[in-house]
XYZ file of C-alpha atoms in Angstrom:
161
model
C 0.000 0.000 0.000
C 1.375 3.369 -0.994
C -0.117 6.559 0.318
C 0.803 9.739 -1.482
C 0.967 12.905 0.488
C 1.561 16.028 -1.462
C 2.278 19.326 0.168
C 4.474 22.343 0.124
C 7.666 22.384 2.115
C 7.874 24.971 4.864
C 11.498 25.446 3.803
C 12.136 27.892 0.978
C 15.312 26.489 -0.559
C 16.707 23.227 -1.903
C 15.965 20.162 0.227
C 19.027 18.149 1.233
C 17.587 15.406 3.438
C 14.270 13.942 4.586
C 13.840 11.341 7.338
C 10.636 9.821 8.727
C 10.035 10.142 12.464
C 10.578 6.813 14.271
C 6.848 6.769 15.184
C 5.888 7.413 11.520
C 3.780 10.481 12.449
C 5.773 12.821 10.221
C 9.231 13.694 8.987
C 12.205 15.995 9.409
C 13.348 17.937 6.363
C 16.625 19.837 5.954
C 17.774 22.387 3.429
C 20.652 24.447 2.101
C 19.410 27.444 4.115
C 20.672 25.972 7.418
C 17.218 24.970 8.623
C 15.382 21.837 9.696
C 11.581 21.554 9.573
C 9.480 19.125 11.573
C 6.329 18.235 9.589
C 3.355 15.957 10.399
C 1.216 13.746 8.147
C -2.084 14.095 10.033
C -4.019 17.028 8.481
C -5.846 17.705 11.763
C -5.371 21.381 12.759
C -4.245 20.460 16.263
C -1.519 18.176 14.888
C -0.465 20.680 12.218
C -0.053 23.321 14.935
C 2.881 21.272 16.293
C 4.996 21.662 13.150
C 7.939 24.035 13.286
C 11.289 24.872 11.677
C 14.504 25.973 13.322
C 17.850 27.465 12.327
C 21.007 25.440 12.800
C 24.509 24.980 11.359
C 25.321 28.682 11.425
C 28.408 30.548 12.551
C 29.163 34.197 13.203
C 32.792 35.166 12.608
C 33.869 38.818 12.983
C 30.232 39.910 12.867
C 29.507 38.035 9.623
C 26.822 35.333 9.727
C 27.506 32.238 7.619
C 24.727 29.743 6.908
C 25.671 26.144 6.082
C 23.514 23.537 4.317
C 22.170 20.725 6.522
C 23.042 17.572 4.564
C 22.081 14.755 6.913
C 19.534 13.782 9.563
C 19.483 10.546 11.593
C 16.926 9.628 14.269
C 17.991 7.795 17.410
C 16.072 4.472 17.433
C 15.364 4.438 21.178
C 14.822 8.073 22.186
C 13.552 9.713 18.978
C 16.117 12.485 19.312
C 18.066 13.177 16.138
C 21.447 14.153 14.763
C 22.059 16.713 12.018
C 25.223 17.131 9.988
C 26.126 20.118 7.884
C 28.609 21.718 5.547
C 30.158 23.364 8.612
C 31.652 19.957 9.494
C 29.588 19.809 12.683
C 27.213 17.199 14.119
C 24.487 18.321 16.522
C 22.132 16.141 18.567
C 18.629 17.585 19.012
C 15.623 16.930 21.224
C 12.828 17.772 18.794
C 10.041 17.367 21.357
C 11.583 20.002 23.640
C 13.127 22.054 20.802
C 16.608 21.957 22.366
C 20.120 21.048 21.247
C 21.452 18.299 23.497
C 25.002 17.985 22.267
C 27.514 19.362 19.762
C 30.345 17.098 18.626
C 33.816 18.387 17.731
C 34.360 19.765 14.229
C 35.091 17.143 11.565
C 37.624 17.716 8.734
C 35.011 18.780 6.158
C 31.262 18.649 5.390
C 29.108 15.966 6.990
C 27.508 14.160 4.055
C 25.695 11.324 5.848
C 24.770 10.067 9.336
C 23.347 6.797 10.647
C 22.687 5.331 14.101
C 22.985 1.576 14.563
C 19.877 -0.375 15.618
C 20.520 0.074 19.355
C 21.524 3.736 19.080
C 24.897 3.197 20.750
C 26.900 4.048 17.615
C 26.643 6.948 15.190
C 28.373 6.499 11.821
C 29.487 9.842 10.372
C 30.606 10.410 6.773
C 32.805 13.473 6.314
C 33.090 14.316 2.623
C 33.528 17.629 0.836
C 30.242 18.429 -0.931
C 31.608 21.129 -3.261
C 29.618 23.933 -1.642
C 32.602 26.218 -2.271
C 33.349 24.860 -5.747
C 36.428 22.944 -6.838
C 39.257 23.376 -4.322
C 41.744 21.375 -2.288
C 39.909 19.582 0.509
C 40.444 16.840 3.108
C 40.043 13.233 1.996
C 36.686 11.566 2.540
C 36.541 9.854 5.916
C 34.199 7.675 7.959
C 34.031 8.135 11.721
C 32.376 5.718 14.129
C 31.357 7.405 17.361
C 30.154 5.546 20.422
C 27.448 7.753 21.888
C 26.354 7.869 25.499
C 22.781 8.106 26.760
C 23.673 11.500 28.194
C 24.367 12.763 24.644
C 21.182 11.433 23.034
C 18.510 11.063 25.757
C 15.949 13.881 26.041
C 16.246 16.016 29.156
C 13.317 16.215 31.564
C 11.204 19.322 31.061
C 11.283 21.721 33.996
C 7.878 21.961 35.672
């Protein structure tokens, strides 16, 4: 059975990645504008009111803001939190339910082109590969990193009452 859902993206620029939520209620969408959108399938107004987009993978250096494409999204299989990877060479872990960043990993040699958690969520595979966002130039070799993640890095924090 294939269900087609057609709709407009809440993001204005080129889509780089889409990943279904672990509970299949919607999806996360990333773009070249340094944003991630959280969208829901259920057309009910109450459900649609939960959708949002947020800015990420941005840096300010000497007062100049630089926006980096978000190339990769991977959901944690146990907690439903998610990782994003961008052309800034950074990996962030997010708690989408509480709209908070949980963790920022060290900078990788070049753009993050792909991310994937293993089935238990204890390992995050990270592909670092120049994606030619700055055109043809000398760049670090492609590399794969395997990171053992802790619950503290990927588990949602309790909301303050």
